[in-house]
XYZ file of C-alpha atoms in Angstrom:
449
model
C 104.562 118.516 115.937
C 107.609 116.462 116.986
C 107.302 114.356 113.805
C 106.597 117.292 111.466
C 109.676 119.156 112.743
C 111.941 116.290 111.672
C 110.228 115.142 108.462
C 112.229 117.298 106.021
C 115.382 115.931 107.656
C 114.119 112.362 107.074
C 113.639 113.116 103.366
C 117.050 114.760 103.118
C 118.652 111.732 104.771
C 116.935 109.384 102.311
C 118.021 111.423 99.272
C 121.625 111.397 100.489
C 121.787 107.710 101.541
C 118.981 106.072 99.492
C 118.350 103.812 102.480
C 114.620 103.028 102.438
C 113.292 102.922 105.976
C 109.658 103.755 105.249
C 109.379 103.418 101.461
C 108.086 100.005 100.473
C 106.657 99.301 103.947
C 103.431 99.810 105.835
C 103.577 101.236 109.341
C 101.107 102.481 111.906
C 101.695 106.172 112.541
C 99.829 109.135 113.959
C 98.368 111.831 111.687
C 96.926 115.233 112.504
C 93.833 116.976 111.153
C 93.397 120.687 110.553
C 91.556 121.060 113.858
C 94.624 119.724 115.675
C 93.143 116.366 116.629
C 95.191 113.272 115.893
C 94.228 109.791 114.753
C 96.018 106.470 114.170
C 96.516 105.354 110.598
C 98.444 102.914 108.420
C 100.977 104.587 106.106
C 102.223 102.797 102.992
C 104.913 104.552 100.906
C 106.072 103.886 97.344
C 108.523 105.662 95.035
C 107.450 106.114 91.405
C 109.717 104.447 88.801
C 111.167 107.757 87.615
C 112.048 108.800 91.174
C 110.214 112.097 90.718
C 107.294 111.467 93.079
C 106.605 109.620 96.324
C 103.189 108.054 96.803
C 101.818 107.589 100.297
C 98.680 105.659 101.266
C 97.067 106.485 104.593
C 94.283 104.285 105.980
C 92.418 105.862 108.900
C 92.112 103.145 111.512
C 89.369 104.943 113.439
C 86.992 104.524 110.546
C 87.458 101.785 107.969
C 85.598 103.586 105.236
C 85.833 107.334 104.693
C 86.167 109.994 101.975
C 85.389 107.847 98.914
C 84.309 110.829 96.862
C 87.786 112.341 97.320
C 89.321 109.137 96.033
C 87.191 109.353 92.861
C 88.615 112.793 92.167
C 92.112 111.458 92.736
C 91.384 108.611 90.323
C 90.765 111.115 87.500
C 94.190 112.632 88.043
C 95.824 109.209 88.318
C 94.305 108.108 84.991
C 95.944 111.139 83.318
C 99.353 110.329 84.717
C 100.665 106.904 83.755
C 103.709 107.176 85.974
C 101.629 107.848 89.070
C 99.203 105.057 88.164
C 102.049 102.576 87.938
C 103.365 103.818 91.261
C 99.971 103.208 92.833
C 99.735 99.729 91.309
C 103.149 98.911 92.711
C 101.961 100.060 96.147
C 99.137 97.510 96.040
C 99.210 94.805 98.686
C 98.134 92.190 96.113
C 99.843 90.770 93.054
C 98.479 92.003 89.692
C 98.717 90.363 86.258
C 97.296 91.630 82.951
C 97.276 89.125 80.074
C 96.048 89.119 76.478
C 93.923 86.502 74.704
C 97.004 84.397 74.057
C 97.705 84.214 77.807
C 100.799 86.399 77.366
C 101.661 88.610 80.357
C 101.432 92.315 79.452
C 101.731 93.928 82.867
C 102.682 93.016 86.425
C 103.212 95.102 89.542
C 106.003 95.061 92.118
C 103.924 92.914 94.480
C 103.811 90.171 91.812
C 107.611 90.080 91.815
C 107.741 89.956 95.621
C 105.161 87.168 95.841
C 106.396 84.945 92.997
C 110.141 85.665 92.856
C 110.497 86.568 89.162
C 111.485 90.037 87.944
C 109.207 92.126 85.741
C 111.470 91.444 82.786
C 111.129 87.699 83.382
C 107.355 87.982 83.558
C 106.608 90.225 80.565
C 106.045 88.356 77.326
C 105.791 84.945 78.950
C 102.706 82.742 79.355
C 100.734 83.222 82.561
C 100.887 79.474 83.170
C 104.395 80.061 84.543
C 102.793 80.838 87.928
C 100.657 77.675 87.932
C 101.402 74.138 89.124
C 102.208 71.833 86.204
C 98.920 69.900 86.304
C 96.976 73.168 85.910
C 99.403 74.952 83.567
C 99.167 72.214 80.943
C 95.407 72.898 80.483
C 95.271 76.676 80.886
C 95.703 77.678 77.231
C 92.804 75.368 76.362
C 90.629 77.040 79.017
C 91.326 80.402 77.371
C 90.618 78.976 73.919
C 87.255 77.627 75.119
C 86.340 81.015 76.584
C 87.223 82.896 73.376
C 85.242 80.370 71.325
C 82.098 80.157 73.490
C 82.094 83.422 75.429
C 81.137 81.472 78.561
C 82.786 83.034 81.607
C 83.587 80.383 84.182
C 86.301 82.235 86.071
C 85.989 85.840 84.857
C 83.889 87.915 87.203
C 84.347 85.498 90.109
C 86.674 84.962 93.042
C 88.086 81.508 93.597
C 90.685 79.901 95.808
C 93.396 78.382 93.629
C 96.991 77.191 93.957
C 99.848 79.292 92.586
C 103.504 78.411 92.029
C 106.571 80.553 92.855
C 109.817 80.706 90.897
C 111.458 78.346 93.399
C 108.773 75.728 92.720
C 106.943 76.090 96.030
C 103.161 76.449 95.868
C 100.715 78.454 97.996
C 96.936 78.927 98.246
C 95.604 82.230 96.988
C 92.402 84.025 96.087
C 92.134 84.800 92.362
C 89.848 87.611 91.164
C 89.490 87.940 87.364
C 87.859 90.700 85.334
C 87.761 91.515 81.631
C 88.918 95.013 80.641
C 86.148 96.214 78.348
C 87.115 96.842 74.751
C 90.781 95.964 75.255
C 90.702 92.171 75.008
C 92.833 92.072 78.147
C 92.118 90.122 81.316
C 93.147 91.499 84.695
C 93.850 89.153 87.584
C 94.408 90.028 91.222
C 96.058 87.415 93.445
C 95.832 87.575 97.242
C 98.201 85.264 99.098
C 96.060 83.337 101.608
C 99.051 82.063 103.567
C 99.235 85.517 105.110
C 95.806 86.611 106.229
C 96.564 90.240 107.030
C 93.835 92.359 105.518
C 95.261 94.766 102.924
C 93.658 97.561 101.008
C 91.885 95.648 98.272
C 90.822 98.694 96.329
C 94.432 99.806 95.729
C 94.909 96.688 93.610
C 92.534 98.044 90.959
C 93.969 101.434 90.109
C 94.955 100.362 86.582
C 91.349 99.972 85.487
C 89.464 102.821 83.858
C 86.968 104.908 85.812
C 84.130 103.213 83.956
C 85.298 99.788 85.065
C 85.433 100.968 88.675
C 81.893 102.266 88.373
C 80.808 98.892 86.953
C 82.347 97.117 89.934
C 80.630 99.453 92.392
C 77.327 98.968 90.569
C 77.759 95.219 90.967
C 78.169 95.623 94.717
C 75.072 97.796 94.962
C 73.116 95.335 92.818
C 73.799 92.668 95.456
C 71.754 94.641 97.984
C 68.488 93.147 99.219
C 66.748 96.540 99.075
C 66.019 99.088 96.353
C 68.591 101.901 96.208
C 68.310 105.389 94.710
C 70.956 108.131 94.604
C 69.709 111.608 93.640
C 71.265 115.060 93.321
C 70.037 118.337 94.809
C 67.599 118.778 91.901
C 65.951 115.451 92.776
C 67.300 113.861 89.582
C 68.132 110.153 89.821
C 71.861 109.504 89.349
C 72.053 105.818 90.271
C 69.769 102.852 90.962
C 70.437 99.169 91.594
C 68.856 96.054 90.102
C 66.556 95.639 93.086
C 65.000 99.042 92.292
C 64.084 97.764 88.833
C 62.629 94.558 90.277
C 60.558 96.397 92.897
C 59.282 99.284 90.758
C 59.132 97.839 87.230
C 61.209 100.446 85.378
C 64.548 99.713 83.705
C 67.737 101.477 84.793
C 67.779 103.638 81.655
C 64.185 104.690 82.399
C 65.192 105.761 85.903
C 68.440 107.644 85.220
C 67.946 111.360 84.593
C 64.334 111.373 85.804
C 62.903 113.072 88.893
C 62.662 110.813 91.935
C 58.996 111.786 92.310
C 58.253 109.219 89.579
C 58.127 106.554 92.329
C 55.710 108.552 94.502
C 51.919 108.772 94.543
C 50.736 111.993 92.882
C 49.614 113.666 96.140
C 53.182 113.346 97.474
C 55.072 113.831 94.207
C 53.579 117.276 93.612
C 55.253 118.624 96.776
C 58.571 116.751 96.778
C 60.695 119.291 94.876
C 59.559 121.948 97.348
C 60.657 119.758 100.261
C 64.128 119.470 98.745
C 64.305 123.204 98.063
C 63.362 123.942 101.668
C 66.080 121.592 102.953
C 68.757 123.184 100.734
C 67.750 126.677 101.926
C 67.458 125.907 105.649
C 69.704 122.894 106.185
C 67.068 121.406 108.470
C 67.029 117.600 108.066
C 63.537 116.197 108.542
C 63.890 112.944 106.617
C 67.663 112.600 106.136
C 69.202 110.414 108.784
C 65.866 108.800 109.645
C 63.812 105.790 108.641
C 60.122 106.243 107.951
C 57.281 104.197 106.614
C 55.991 105.763 103.394
C 53.981 104.795 100.334
C 55.712 104.187 96.981
C 54.291 103.726 93.474
C 55.290 101.194 90.817
C 55.401 101.712 87.051
C 51.983 100.069 86.695
C 50.452 102.620 89.068
C 49.994 100.272 92.033
C 51.220 101.452 95.416
C 52.847 99.604 98.307
C 54.048 100.374 101.845
C 57.785 100.592 102.387
C 60.446 101.797 104.800
C 62.558 104.670 103.467
C 66.025 105.286 104.921
C 67.826 108.429 103.745
C 71.472 109.416 104.087
C 73.482 112.339 102.703
C 76.841 111.337 101.221
C 79.854 113.306 102.377
C 81.103 116.127 100.129
C 79.260 114.970 96.997
C 75.929 116.447 98.102
C 74.115 113.334 96.864
C 71.192 111.821 98.769
C 71.091 108.013 99.091
C 67.804 106.269 99.800
C 67.185 102.627 100.673
C 63.652 101.342 100.129
C 62.460 98.152 101.798
C 59.181 96.784 100.446
C 56.850 96.044 103.370
C 54.193 94.269 101.303
C 55.030 90.800 102.603
C 55.913 92.096 106.048
C 52.531 93.755 106.341
C 50.863 90.477 105.429
C 52.821 88.610 108.102
C 53.694 91.458 110.443
C 53.408 89.622 113.747
C 55.780 86.892 112.590
C 58.202 89.240 110.835
C 58.582 91.479 113.932
C 59.865 88.481 115.898
C 62.345 87.488 113.194
C 63.959 90.635 111.791
C 66.478 89.545 109.206
C 69.947 91.019 109.068
C 70.254 90.994 105.304
C 72.271 94.057 104.287
C 75.475 93.201 102.371
C 77.843 95.682 100.640
C 81.650 95.092 98.830
C 84.289 97.299 100.566
C 87.167 96.317 98.345
C 86.957 98.659 96.132
C 88.209 101.566 96.470
C 85.802 104.019 94.737
C 83.126 106.450 96.199
C 83.960 105.754 99.843
C 81.680 108.442 101.239
C 78.681 107.011 99.368
C 79.490 103.439 100.419
C 79.753 104.390 104.107
C 76.482 106.325 103.823
C 74.884 103.232 102.280
C 76.195 100.879 104.979
C 75.117 103.199 107.771
C 71.675 103.564 106.166
C 71.192 99.776 106.278
C 68.315 98.455 108.362
C 70.295 95.627 109.955
C 73.513 95.306 111.949
C 76.559 94.375 109.841
C 79.842 92.733 110.926
C 82.854 91.783 108.769
C 85.402 89.435 110.389
C 88.570 87.644 109.305
C 89.435 83.957 109.738
C 90.725 84.701 113.237
C 87.241 85.981 114.137
C 88.580 89.547 114.494
C 86.095 92.321 113.645
C 87.257 94.555 110.763
C 84.095 96.500 109.987
C 80.758 97.344 111.559
C 78.008 99.763 110.561
C 76.156 102.324 112.643
C 73.233 99.946 113.171
C 75.572 97.478 114.904
C 76.444 100.177 117.447
C 72.768 101.051 117.930
C 71.768 97.393 118.454
C 74.626 96.211 120.683
C 75.678 99.359 122.553
C 79.409 99.387 121.744
C 81.065 102.125 119.646
C 82.806 101.346 116.360
C 86.164 101.862 118.066
C 85.226 99.323 120.737
C 84.238 96.776 118.066
C 87.173 97.055 115.629
C 90.020 94.665 116.407
C 88.002 92.607 118.903
C 86.830 88.993 118.611
C 83.272 88.623 117.278
C 82.404 86.425 120.258
C 82.032 89.650 122.287
C 78.408 89.745 121.017
C 77.680 86.138 122.022
C 76.434 84.643 125.303
C 79.270 83.047 127.274
C 78.212 79.437 126.600
C 78.360 80.096 122.835
C 81.401 82.392 122.842
C 83.636 79.818 124.545
C 83.318 77.463 121.543
C 83.179 79.936 118.637
C 86.895 80.077 117.779
C 86.877 76.255 117.578
C 83.922 76.386 115.154
C 85.909 78.694 112.878
C 89.031 76.509 113.132
C 86.967 73.444 112.233
C 85.529 75.213 109.159
C 88.983 76.372 107.996
C 90.360 72.822 108.473
C 87.495 71.002 106.751
C 85.828 73.539 104.461
C 82.439 72.270 105.631
C 79.952 75.165 105.774
C 77.435 74.672 108.564
C 76.430 78.312 109.117
C 77.834 80.095 106.053
C 75.204 80.478 103.327
C 72.314 79.920 105.750
C 70.049 81.976 107.994
C 69.527 80.826 111.581
C 67.842 82.179 114.674
C 70.477 82.655 117.401
C 70.896 84.565 120.658
C 73.088 87.678 120.780
C 74.439 89.618 123.760
C 74.524 93.397 124.184
C 77.217 95.431 125.928
C 75.020 95.693 129.025
C 74.854 91.880 129.238
C 71.258 91.510 128.119
C 70.504 88.971 125.373
C 68.030 88.995 122.512
C 66.880 86.661 119.730
C 68.047 87.467 116.207
C 68.424 86.017 112.720
C 72.080 85.595 111.645
């Protein structure tokens, strides 16, 4: 209330003085919901080029991923309004470059100017090799020529650590993420300065892409999942599947989309499934949603197999998300598998589209998930992590990952990370190992990391 009472005065003061105290910065503030409860959040403000609108980004710090479906709806409006889109791009925490097939810069955002030191006017129309060290710049046009000639994508669609060059000649390490804008012949590159490791909102850096491109990116994340995924609507019609679903069941994506989900069920179950959904919609009683159960599924060739089904309802969209884990091999080696449960659930949270669905997917995962930065600070956990270790999400976020390790391991962990960052030698990354973890109550247990 004390902030709201003064806010109009803050705006009036800005309009009269044009002194930017909040605009162009990110600050931690307190926001209030309709029910009166408050929560901490990060507020980033940007003024659109025409001065007509002010764009504010709020990241809820109590939950790292929330309300993605609302963001999709906002994306539709942003696509229709070029001025707002540019304002959003300029609010991105990462530098953005869009080039054509001749390597000529067609678009940059404000962050690019801040990071590299050139103005937009100095960027536009010049070759992208202006931001590269000389020994790389001299070969870049040839790299593009090879790509256009062969169609082989060596950098596009990947993330790599490279070296960039500022206007003053100084260089810095950065993460480069390239994607090809379909049908336009343009290539979009996001650059994240790795000299400053503060985690920014990655998804905001991609607001210039079309809605279809965002959906393609999200589909790529889902396709990286180890388990089959289905998203259906209230009529039981399949809206989305991932590649693993095709591998497990034998149908192609185009054979799945638009069909009833009962196509993957044995006939004695399929005949009743629509009625189960109808009963849930009428009563609101969740018998399967929010649970994990062992069921029987059916492949395209008619064979059946045991699997674990985890269901989750996405916020606001009304969609139902189901993860299916094939138990065929686990049943064959059940005694051994029980002892060595693998934590294998991985999903991309950079993106910035369908947040409600993504959080439903992460929380429906069978294994505990942690995302940490190079300082070993926890930035994301899923619901399973809380169930397994006993801490709440709020207790996890912002803490060192060694909180889940026995003391004799925890005391050395930061040094392990420092050694990896200094040498680049991956001893644990890219592998699976059996280790010992520690719960909140102090008890330990064996696990696969």
